[in-house]
PDB file of C-alpha atoms in Angstrom:
ATOM      1  CA  UNK A   1       0.000   0.000   0.000  1.00 58.00           C
ATOM      2  CA  UNK A   2       1.387   3.390  -1.004  1.00 72.00           C
ATOM      3  CA  UNK A   3       1.844   6.249   1.467  1.00 71.00           C
ATOM      4  CA  UNK A   4      -0.906   8.227  -0.301  1.00 74.00           C
ATOM      5  CA  UNK A   5      -3.407   5.396   0.052  1.00 75.00           C
ATOM      6  CA  UNK A   6      -2.458   4.793   3.673  1.00 79.00           C
ATOM      7  CA  UNK A   7      -2.667   8.432   4.777  1.00 78.00           C
ATOM      8  CA  UNK A   8      -5.177   9.797   2.257  1.00 81.00           C
ATOM      9  CA  UNK A   9      -7.565  10.928   5.007  1.00 83.00           C
ATOM     10  CA  UNK A  10      -4.798  12.968   6.635  1.00 84.00           C
ATOM     11  CA  UNK A  11      -3.848  14.494   3.296  1.00 83.00           C
ATOM     12  CA  UNK A  12      -7.471  15.443   2.640  1.00 86.00           C
ATOM     13  CA  UNK A  13      -7.704  17.066   6.072  1.00 88.00           C
ATOM     14  CA  UNK A  14      -4.646  19.161   5.228  1.00 89.00           C
ATOM     15  CA  UNK A  15      -6.183  20.644   2.074  1.00 89.00           C
ATOM     16  CA  UNK A  16      -8.233  23.387   3.848  1.00 90.00           C
ATOM     17  CA  UNK A  17      -5.150  24.355   5.885  1.00 91.00           C
ATOM     18  CA  UNK A  18      -2.982  24.601   2.776  1.00 91.00           C
ATOM     19  CA  UNK A  19      -5.642  26.660   0.982  1.00 93.00           C
ATOM     20  CA  UNK A  20      -5.921  28.979   3.994  1.00 93.00           C
ATOM     21  CA  UNK A  21      -2.181  29.690   4.056  1.00 91.00           C
ATOM     22  CA  UNK A  22      -2.031  30.124   0.276  1.00 91.00           C
ATOM     23  CA  UNK A  23      -4.821  32.728   0.339  1.00 92.00           C
ATOM     24  CA  UNK A  24      -4.128  34.592   3.574  1.00 89.00           C
ATOM     25  CA  UNK A  25      -0.347  34.254   3.938  1.00 86.00           C
ATOM     26  CA  UNK A  26       1.530  33.517   0.727  1.00 89.00           C
ATOM     27  CA  UNK A  27      -0.605  35.543  -1.673  1.00 91.00           C
ATOM     28  CA  UNK A  28      -0.372  38.736   0.455  1.00 87.00           C
ATOM     29  CA  UNK A  29       3.370  38.111   0.800  1.00 87.00           C
ATOM     30  CA  UNK A  30       3.862  37.898  -2.959  1.00 89.00           C
ATOM     31  CA  UNK A  31       1.562  40.878  -3.515  1.00 89.00           C
ATOM     32  CA  UNK A  32       3.511  42.889  -0.953  1.00 87.00           C
ATOM     33  CA  UNK A  33       6.773  42.075  -2.707  1.00 88.00           C
ATOM     34  CA  UNK A  34       5.234  43.319  -5.954  1.00 90.00           C
ATOM     35  CA  UNK A  35       4.055  46.571  -4.297  1.00 88.00           C
ATOM     36  CA  UNK A  36       7.516  47.139  -2.789  1.00 88.00           C
ATOM     37  CA  UNK A  37       8.878  47.455  -6.330  1.00 89.00           C
ATOM     38  CA  UNK A  38       6.182  49.846  -7.573  1.00 87.00           C
ATOM     39  CA  UNK A  39       5.234  53.474  -7.187  1.00 86.00           C
ATOM     40  CA  UNK A  40       1.929  52.286  -5.785  1.00 82.00           C
ATOM     41  CA  UNK A  41      -1.283  54.239  -6.345  1.00 81.00           C
ATOM     42  CA  UNK A  42      -4.874  53.187  -5.698  1.00 77.00           C
ATOM     43  CA  UNK A  43      -6.032  54.816  -8.922  1.00 78.00           C
ATOM     44  CA  UNK A  44      -3.953  55.016 -12.057  1.00 77.00           C
ATOM     45  CA  UNK A  45      -0.813  53.309 -13.205  1.00 80.00           C
ATOM     46  CA  UNK A  46       1.618  51.690 -10.820  1.00 83.00           C
ATOM     47  CA  UNK A  47       4.985  52.040 -12.516  1.00 85.00           C
ATOM     48  CA  UNK A  48       7.719  49.556 -11.714  1.00 87.00           C
ATOM     49  CA  UNK A  49      10.601  51.261  -9.877  1.00 85.00           C
ATOM     50  CA  UNK A  50      12.773  48.267  -9.042  1.00 84.00           C
ATOM     51  CA  UNK A  51      14.761  48.669  -5.846  1.00 89.00           C
ATOM     52  CA  UNK A  52      14.136  52.410  -5.557  1.00 91.00           C
ATOM     53  CA  UNK A  53      11.812  52.018  -2.546  1.00 91.00           C
ATOM     54  CA  UNK A  54      14.435  49.905  -0.776  1.00 92.00           C
ATOM     55  CA  UNK A  55      17.041  52.586  -1.464  1.00 92.00           C
ATOM     56  CA  UNK A  56      14.705  55.234  -0.002  1.00 92.00           C
ATOM     57  CA  UNK A  57      14.311  53.176   3.173  1.00 92.00           C
ATOM     58  CA  UNK A  58      18.025  52.415   3.375  1.00 92.00           C
ATOM     59  CA  UNK A  59      18.942  56.118   3.109  1.00 93.00           C
ATOM     60  CA  UNK A  60      16.279  57.263   5.581  1.00 92.00           C
ATOM     61  CA  UNK A  61      17.894  58.234   8.933  1.00 93.00           C
ATOM     62  CA  UNK A  62      14.551  57.629  10.668  1.00 93.00           C
ATOM     63  CA  UNK A  63      14.712  53.976   9.598  1.00 93.00           C
ATOM     64  CA  UNK A  64      18.076  53.517  11.301  1.00 93.00           C
ATOM     65  CA  UNK A  65      16.818  55.259  14.444  1.00 93.00           C
ATOM     66  CA  UNK A  66      13.772  53.008  14.725  1.00 93.00           C
ATOM     67  CA  UNK A  67      15.963  49.974  13.969  1.00 92.00           C
ATOM     68  CA  UNK A  68      18.188  50.932  16.906  1.00 93.00           C
ATOM     69  CA  UNK A  69      15.118  51.335  19.137  1.00 93.00           C
ATOM     70  CA  UNK A  70      13.782  47.961  17.973  1.00 93.00           C
ATOM     71  CA  UNK A  71      17.037  46.166  18.760  1.00 92.00           C
ATOM     72  CA  UNK A  72      17.451  47.798  22.192  1.00 93.00           C
ATOM     73  CA  UNK A  73      13.873  47.093  23.269  1.00 94.00           C
ATOM     74  CA  UNK A  74      13.791  43.672  21.602  1.00 92.00           C
ATOM     75  CA  UNK A  75      17.038  42.474  23.192  1.00 92.00           C
ATOM     76  CA  UNK A  76      15.810  43.763  26.558  1.00 93.00           C
ATOM     77  CA  UNK A  77      12.593  41.769  26.143  1.00 93.00           C
ATOM     78  CA  UNK A  78      14.560  38.670  25.147  1.00 91.00           C
ATOM     79  CA  UNK A  79      16.823  38.825  28.195  1.00 92.00           C
ATOM     80  CA  UNK A  80      14.287  39.827  30.849  1.00 93.00           C
ATOM     81  CA  UNK A  81      11.552  37.723  29.248  1.00 90.00           C
ATOM     82  CA  UNK A  82      13.856  34.695  29.301  1.00 91.00           C
ATOM     83  CA  UNK A  83      14.892  34.747  32.955  1.00 92.00           C
ATOM     84  CA  UNK A  84      11.705  36.055  34.624  1.00 93.00           C
ATOM     85  CA  UNK A  85       9.433  33.095  33.651  1.00 93.00           C
ATOM     86  CA  UNK A  86      12.099  30.544  34.622  1.00 93.00           C
ATOM     87  CA  UNK A  87      12.583  32.083  38.063  1.00 92.00           C
ATOM     88  CA  UNK A  88       8.815  32.316  38.555  1.00 92.00           C
ATOM     89  CA  UNK A  89       8.232  28.722  37.443  1.00 91.00           C
ATOM     90  CA  UNK A  90      10.983  27.380  39.705  1.00 90.00           C
ATOM     91  CA  UNK A  91       9.584  29.375  42.613  1.00 89.00           C
ATOM     92  CA  UNK A  92       6.029  28.146  42.032  1.00 89.00           C
ATOM     93  CA  UNK A  93       7.274  24.576  41.775  1.00 87.00           C
ATOM     94  CA  UNK A  94       8.531  24.875  45.352  1.00 84.00           C
ATOM     95  CA  UNK A  95       5.109  25.924  46.660  1.00 83.00           C
ATOM     96  CA  UNK A  96       3.534  23.088  48.644  1.00 79.00           C
ATOM     97  CA  UNK A  97      -0.010  24.460  48.909  1.00 84.00           C
ATOM     98  CA  UNK A  98      -1.791  23.352  45.724  1.00 84.00           C
ATOM     99  CA  UNK A  99      -4.545  25.960  45.995  1.00 87.00           C
ATOM    100  CA  UNK A 100      -2.026  28.777  46.341  1.00 87.00           C
ATOM    101  CA  UNK A 101       0.014  27.509  43.396  1.00 86.00           C
ATOM    102  CA  UNK A 102      -3.067  27.327  41.148  1.00 87.00           C
ATOM    103  CA  UNK A 103      -4.268  30.758  42.261  1.00 90.00           C
ATOM    104  CA  UNK A 104      -0.861  32.293  41.544  1.00 89.00           C
ATOM    105  CA  UNK A 105      -0.699  30.626  38.126  1.00 88.00           C
ATOM    106  CA  UNK A 106      -4.096  32.064  37.245  1.00 90.00           C
ATOM    107  CA  UNK A 107      -3.169  35.562  38.430  1.00 91.00           C
ATOM    108  CA  UNK A 108       0.099  35.757  36.490  1.00 91.00           C
ATOM    109  CA  UNK A 109      -1.458  34.171  33.379  1.00 92.00           C
ATOM    110  CA  UNK A 110      -4.414  36.575  33.137  1.00 92.00           C
ATOM    111  CA  UNK A 111      -2.433  39.521  31.634  1.00 92.00           C
ATOM    112  CA  UNK A 112      -1.569  37.329  28.636  1.00 92.00           C
ATOM    113  CA  UNK A 113      -5.290  37.201  27.794  1.00 91.00           C
ATOM    114  CA  UNK A 114      -5.705  40.983  27.927  1.00 92.00           C
ATOM    115  CA  UNK A 115      -5.303  43.164  24.853  1.00 91.00           C
ATOM    116  CA  UNK A 116      -2.645  45.851  24.884  1.00 93.00           C
ATOM    117  CA  UNK A 117      -5.426  48.425  25.208  1.00 92.00           C
ATOM    118  CA  UNK A 118      -6.329  46.954  28.604  1.00 93.00           C
ATOM    119  CA  UNK A 119      -2.714  46.402  29.671  1.00 93.00           C
ATOM    120  CA  UNK A 120      -1.764  49.912  28.585  1.00 92.00           C
ATOM    121  CA  UNK A 121      -4.643  51.388  30.566  1.00 91.00           C
ATOM    122  CA  UNK A 122      -3.634  49.419  33.672  1.00 92.00           C
ATOM    123  CA  UNK A 123      -0.049  50.614  33.565  1.00 93.00           C
ATOM    124  CA  UNK A 124      -0.916  54.199  32.692  1.00 91.00           C
ATOM    125  CA  UNK A 125      -3.139  54.315  35.789  1.00 91.00           C
ATOM    126  CA  UNK A 126      -0.585  52.531  38.005  1.00 91.00           C
ATOM    127  CA  UNK A 127       2.244  54.863  36.942  1.00 90.00           C
ATOM    128  CA  UNK A 128       0.171  58.038  36.935  1.00 88.00           C
ATOM    129  CA  UNK A 129       1.848  60.933  38.789  1.00 86.00           C
ATOM    130  CA  UNK A 130      -1.546  61.842  40.234  1.00 85.00           C
ATOM    131  CA  UNK A 131      -2.822  59.019  42.416  1.00 80.00           C
ATOM    132  CA  UNK A 132      -0.959  56.196  40.715  1.00 83.00           C
ATOM    133  CA  UNK A 133      -0.059  53.227  42.927  1.00 87.00           C
ATOM    134  CA  UNK A 134       3.674  53.368  42.162  1.00 88.00           C
ATOM    135  CA  UNK A 135       3.995  57.090  42.854  1.00 87.00           C
ATOM    136  CA  UNK A 136       1.936  56.767  46.034  1.00 86.00           C
ATOM    137  CA  UNK A 137       4.333  54.031  47.166  1.00 88.00           C
ATOM    138  CA  UNK A 138       7.348  56.195  46.301  1.00 87.00           C
ATOM    139  CA  UNK A 139       5.788  59.042  48.283  1.00 85.00           C
ATOM    140  CA  UNK A 140       5.479  56.794  51.338  1.00 86.00           C
ATOM    141  CA  UNK A 141       9.147  55.880  50.902  1.00 85.00           C
ATOM    142  CA  UNK A 142      10.104  59.564  50.984  1.00 82.00           C
ATOM    143  CA  UNK A 143      10.155  60.654  47.329  1.00 78.00           C
ATOM    144  CA  UNK A 144      10.115  64.437  47.054  1.00 78.00           C
ATOM    145  CA  UNK A 145       7.907  64.609  43.970  1.00 86.00           C
ATOM    146  CA  UNK A 146       6.033  62.206  41.689  1.00 86.00           C
ATOM    147  CA  UNK A 147       7.692  60.746  38.603  1.00 86.00           C
ATOM    148  CA  UNK A 148       6.000  61.186  35.229  1.00 88.00           C
ATOM    149  CA  UNK A 149       7.052  57.762  33.981  1.00 88.00           C
ATOM    150  CA  UNK A 150       5.384  57.992  30.565  1.00 88.00           C
ATOM    151  CA  UNK A 151       6.708  61.506  30.037  1.00 87.00           C
ATOM    152  CA  UNK A 152      10.347  60.713  30.834  1.00 87.00           C
ATOM    153  CA  UNK A 153      12.531  59.714  27.901  1.00 89.00           C
ATOM    154  CA  UNK A 154      14.992  57.931  30.209  1.00 89.00           C
ATOM    155  CA  UNK A 155      12.298  55.485  31.377  1.00 90.00           C
ATOM    156  CA  UNK A 156      10.616  54.885  27.999  1.00 91.00           C
ATOM    157  CA  UNK A 157      12.467  51.833  26.694  1.00 92.00           C
ATOM    158  CA  UNK A 158      12.718  50.182  30.115  1.00 93.00           C
ATOM    159  CA  UNK A 159       8.949  50.580  30.547  1.00 93.00           C
ATOM    160  CA  UNK A 160       8.327  48.830  27.223  1.00 94.00           C
ATOM    161  CA  UNK A 161      10.487  45.903  28.328  1.00 94.00           C
ATOM    162  CA  UNK A 162       8.911  45.613  31.777  1.00 94.00           C
ATOM    163  CA  UNK A 163       5.287  45.925  30.628  1.00 94.00           C
ATOM    164  CA  UNK A 164       5.830  43.327  27.904  1.00 94.00           C
ATOM    165  CA  UNK A 165       7.437  40.953  30.395  1.00 93.00           C
ATOM    166  CA  UNK A 166       4.547  41.479  32.831  1.00 94.00           C
ATOM    167  CA  UNK A 167       2.027  40.664  30.113  1.00 94.00           C
ATOM    168  CA  UNK A 168       3.698  37.584  28.609  1.00 91.00           C
ATOM    169  CA  UNK A 169       5.533  36.091  31.588  1.00 91.00           C
ATOM    170  CA  UNK A 170       2.548  34.057  32.793  1.00 90.00           C
ATOM    171  CA  UNK A 171       2.139  32.220  29.487  1.00 91.00           C
ATOM    172  CA  UNK A 172       5.814  31.273  29.294  1.00 92.00           C
ATOM    173  CA  UNK A 173       5.815  30.327  32.966  1.00 92.00           C
ATOM    174  CA  UNK A 174       3.024  27.816  32.312  1.00 91.00           C
ATOM    175  CA  UNK A 175       5.160  26.205  29.597  1.00 91.00           C
ATOM    176  CA  UNK A 176       8.043  25.760  32.032  1.00 93.00           C
ATOM    177  CA  UNK A 177       5.757  24.401  34.750  1.00 91.00           C
ATOM    178  CA  UNK A 178       4.347  21.883  32.286  1.00 89.00           C
ATOM    179  CA  UNK A 179       7.894  20.783  31.433  1.00 91.00           C
ATOM    180  CA  UNK A 180       8.841  20.489  35.101  1.00 90.00           C
ATOM    181  CA  UNK A 181       5.890  18.158  35.701  1.00 88.00           C
ATOM    182  CA  UNK A 182       7.200  15.757  33.022  1.00 89.00           C
ATOM    183  CA  UNK A 183      10.623  15.364  34.694  1.00 88.00           C
ATOM    184  CA  UNK A 184      11.030  11.850  36.026  1.00 87.00           C
ATOM    185  CA  UNK A 185      10.890  11.700  39.872  1.00 87.00           C
ATOM    186  CA  UNK A 186      13.635   9.051  39.743  1.00 89.00           C
ATOM    187  CA  UNK A 187      16.128  11.758  38.737  1.00 87.00           C
ATOM    188  CA  UNK A 188      15.374  13.725  41.907  1.00 87.00           C
ATOM    189  CA  UNK A 189      15.505  10.539  43.970  1.00 87.00           C
ATOM    190  CA  UNK A 190      18.927   9.683  42.580  1.00 88.00           C
ATOM    191  CA  UNK A 191      20.125  13.230  43.266  1.00 85.00           C
ATOM    192  CA  UNK A 192      18.920  13.023  46.889  1.00 86.00           C
ATOM    193  CA  UNK A 193      20.686   9.696  47.353  1.00 86.00           C
ATOM    194  CA  UNK A 194      23.889  11.394  46.182  1.00 83.00           C
ATOM    195  CA  UNK A 195      23.403  14.029  48.887  1.00 83.00           C
ATOM    196  CA  UNK A 196      22.102  16.860  46.674  1.00 82.00           C
ATOM    197  CA  UNK A 197      20.161  19.597  48.439  1.00 83.00           C
ATOM    198  CA  UNK A 198      17.201  21.432  46.960  1.00 83.00           C
ATOM    199  CA  UNK A 199      19.327  24.015  45.163  1.00 87.00           C
ATOM    200  CA  UNK A 200      21.601  21.303  43.729  1.00 88.00           C
ATOM    201  CA  UNK A 201      18.525  19.431  42.466  1.00 88.00           C
ATOM    202  CA  UNK A 202      17.285  22.549  40.700  1.00 87.00           C
ATOM    203  CA  UNK A 203      20.705  23.290  39.237  1.00 87.00           C
ATOM    204  CA  UNK A 204      21.686  19.811  38.104  1.00 87.00           C
ATOM    205  CA  UNK A 205      18.301  18.171  37.434  1.00 89.00           C
ATOM    206  CA  UNK A 206      15.524  20.690  36.785  1.00 89.00           C
ATOM    207  CA  UNK A 207      17.370  23.292  34.706  1.00 89.00           C
ATOM    208  CA  UNK A 208      19.075  20.772  32.339  1.00 89.00           C
ATOM    209  CA  UNK A 209      15.703  19.102  31.742  1.00 90.00           C
ATOM    210  CA  UNK A 210      14.205  22.498  30.822  1.00 90.00           C
ATOM    211  CA  UNK A 211      16.733  23.195  28.058  1.00 89.00           C
ATOM    212  CA  UNK A 212      14.453  21.982  25.196  1.00 89.00           C
ATOM    213  CA  UNK A 213      11.670  24.284  26.420  1.00 90.00           C
ATOM    214  CA  UNK A 214      14.159  27.143  26.761  1.00 90.00           C
ATOM    215  CA  UNK A 215      15.150  26.640  23.121  1.00 89.00           C
ATOM    216  CA  UNK A 216      11.535  26.774  21.949  1.00 88.00           C
ATOM    217  CA  UNK A 217      10.774  29.902  24.014  1.00 90.00           C
ATOM    218  CA  UNK A 218      13.946  31.632  22.784  1.00 89.00           C
ATOM    219  CA  UNK A 219      13.118  30.909  19.157  1.00 88.00           C
ATOM    220  CA  UNK A 220       9.507  32.081  19.523  1.00 87.00           C
ATOM    221  CA  UNK A 221      10.640  35.307  21.203  1.00 88.00           C
ATOM    222  CA  UNK A 222      13.221  35.871  18.487  1.00 88.00           C
ATOM    223  CA  UNK A 223      10.557  35.526  15.787  1.00 85.00           C
ATOM    224  CA  UNK A 224       8.512  38.303  17.382  1.00 84.00           C
ATOM    225  CA  UNK A 225      11.403  40.584  18.325  1.00 85.00           C
ATOM    226  CA  UNK A 226      11.183  42.816  15.231  1.00 85.00           C
ATOM    227  CA  UNK A 227       7.375  42.713  14.997  1.00 85.00           C
ATOM    228  CA  UNK A 228       6.430  44.839  18.023  1.00 88.00           C
ATOM    229  CA  UNK A 229       3.514  47.113  17.192  1.00 89.00           C
ATOM    230  CA  UNK A 230       0.417  47.081  19.425  1.00 89.00           C
ATOM    231  CA  UNK A 231       2.335  47.890  22.586  1.00 91.00           C
ATOM    232  CA  UNK A 232       4.162  50.838  21.023  1.00 92.00           C
ATOM    233  CA  UNK A 233       1.024  52.313  19.491  1.00 91.00           C
ATOM    234  CA  UNK A 234      -0.859  52.112  22.810  1.00 91.00           C
ATOM    235  CA  UNK A 235       1.877  53.289  25.190  1.00 91.00           C
ATOM    236  CA  UNK A 236       3.664  55.808  22.983  1.00 89.00           C
ATOM    237  CA  UNK A 237       3.097  59.558  23.141  1.00 88.00           C
ATOM    238  CA  UNK A 238       4.780  62.547  21.473  1.00 89.00           C
ATOM    239  CA  UNK A 239       7.188  63.012  24.394  1.00 89.00           C
ATOM    240  CA  UNK A 240       8.734  59.531  24.264  1.00 91.00           C
ATOM    241  CA  UNK A 241       7.927  58.593  20.663  1.00 89.00           C
ATOM    242  CA  UNK A 242      11.509  59.125  19.520  1.00 90.00           C
ATOM    243  CA  UNK A 243      12.669  56.393  21.921  1.00 91.00           C
ATOM    244  CA  UNK A 244       9.889  53.858  21.357  1.00 91.00           C
ATOM    245  CA  UNK A 245       9.192  54.120  17.631  1.00 91.00           C
ATOM    246  CA  UNK A 246      10.064  50.721  16.137  1.00 92.00           C
ATOM    247  CA  UNK A 247      10.184  49.140  12.695  1.00 91.00           C
ATOM    248  CA  UNK A 248       6.508  48.241  12.566  1.00 92.00           C
ATOM    249  CA  UNK A 249       5.383  51.727  13.613  1.00 92.00           C
ATOM    250  CA  UNK A 250       7.702  53.051  10.876  1.00 92.00           C
ATOM    251  CA  UNK A 251       5.901  50.944   8.260  1.00 92.00           C
ATOM    252  CA  UNK A 252       2.554  52.093   9.709  1.00 91.00           C
ATOM    253  CA  UNK A 253       3.648  55.721   9.447  1.00 91.00           C
ATOM    254  CA  UNK A 254       4.831  55.341   5.859  1.00 90.00           C
ATOM    255  CA  UNK A 255       2.028  53.133   4.600  1.00 87.00           C
ATOM    256  CA  UNK A 256      -1.113  54.317   6.429  1.00 86.00           C
ATOM    257  CA  UNK A 257      -0.424  57.908   7.459  1.00 87.00           C
ATOM    258  CA  UNK A 258       1.766  59.058   4.555  1.00 85.00           C
ATOM    259  CA  UNK A 259       0.311  56.532   2.093  1.00 87.00           C
ATOM    260  CA  UNK A 260       3.695  55.601   0.674  1.00 88.00           C
ATOM    261  CA  UNK A 261       2.719  51.985   0.195  1.00 89.00           C
ATOM    262  CA  UNK A 262       5.782  51.068  -1.851  1.00 89.00           C
ATOM    263  CA  UNK A 263       8.173  52.405   0.784  1.00 91.00           C
ATOM    264  CA  UNK A 264       6.173  50.752   3.581  1.00 90.00           C
ATOM    265  CA  UNK A 265       6.207  47.398   1.769  1.00 91.00           C
ATOM    266  CA  UNK A 266       9.946  47.678   1.199  1.00 91.00           C
ATOM    267  CA  UNK A 267      10.488  48.361   4.911  1.00 91.00           C
ATOM    268  CA  UNK A 268       8.235  45.426   5.742  1.00 89.00           C
ATOM    269  CA  UNK A 269      10.245  43.062   3.573  1.00 89.00           C
ATOM    270  CA  UNK A 270      13.473  44.247   5.181  1.00 90.00           C
ATOM    271  CA  UNK A 271      11.895  43.308   8.524  1.00 90.00           C
ATOM    272  CA  UNK A 272      10.968  39.867   7.143  1.00 88.00           C
ATOM    273  CA  UNK A 273      14.500  39.363   5.824  1.00 89.00           C
ATOM    274  CA  UNK A 274      16.080  40.464   9.119  1.00 89.00           C
ATOM    275  CA  UNK A 275      13.727  38.157  11.053  1.00 88.00           C
ATOM    276  CA  UNK A 276      14.694  35.188   8.883  1.00 88.00           C
ATOM    277  CA  UNK A 277      18.390  35.905   9.407  1.00 89.00           C
ATOM    278  CA  UNK A 278      17.953  36.249  13.178  1.00 88.00           C
ATOM    279  CA  UNK A 279      15.882  33.082  13.439  1.00 86.00           C
ATOM    280  CA  UNK A 280      18.324  30.949  11.436  1.00 87.00           C
ATOM    281  CA  UNK A 281      21.271  32.390  13.376  1.00 88.00           C
ATOM    282  CA  UNK A 282      19.474  31.640  16.648  1.00 85.00           C
ATOM    283  CA  UNK A 283      18.716  28.055  15.570  1.00 85.00           C
ATOM    284  CA  UNK A 284      22.407  27.513  14.902  1.00 84.00           C
ATOM    285  CA  UNK A 285      23.527  29.279  18.087  1.00 83.00           C
ATOM    286  CA  UNK A 286      21.246  27.377  20.468  1.00 78.00           C
ATOM    287  CA  UNK A 287      21.538  24.135  18.470  1.00 76.00           C
ATOM    288  CA  UNK A 288      17.773  23.943  18.220  1.00 69.00           C
ATOM    289  CA  UNK A 289      17.725  20.732  16.218  1.00 67.00           C
ATOM    290  CA  UNK A 290      19.938  18.881  18.697  1.00 66.00           C
ATOM    291  CA  UNK A 291      18.703  17.151  21.823  1.00 57.00           C
TER     292      UNK A 291
END
């Protein structure tokens, strides 16, 4: 029996999925590549301009500024967003009270379900200089005057990193907790027989067993590093915009506000190309395909 005959039902089930990706992913991608090489207009001719739009983007100093912002914020999110969920998961794994562990998991996971509109509103209220929780706490600790967090350029990029980590940490933490549950108890038993304390068990048993999950999380975070948009649109304002404008807000500015669709598409394809390079480099660096 041939492979087609044996798995024909599976192949038939894949047809709608393939059609979906062809229509909603690959066709727009090809169309975008075409637009990036045109002087695009809604009405009238759309003359072919070759790589001119890419040259415009490449020579635009704003593009290099937003690229710098993207890398600074993105690398910050990668680093903080890598360690925070691991520490949280290891801490929760040590909790003996099941009800408290489940309650904490639910609380830290909830922000992942919120849109950035909700998350942005929460943090704007919490960091408000007039009645915000953080400034009230600083006042109790002796601060002379409130801090306008979202109006201070020095805090802008750090706030983007911290708010993103707060929102996504719960989801990643659940992944690590699920991996911890699958670790064989015999490994811990063997470690205890060798005289390992709790910290030694975490260091030499738990963390090595979490490496495959760490690789997956790192790769997923790397894929999204250059695609930040919602958060920046919601939390940005004219005072800090210069520090938090990123590549995707640049394409939004060029394509939607200035209606330079060719330039915006060219910038978008540069983002796609950079993402592919980063992802393949990360796969090699972390040896993703190795056990």
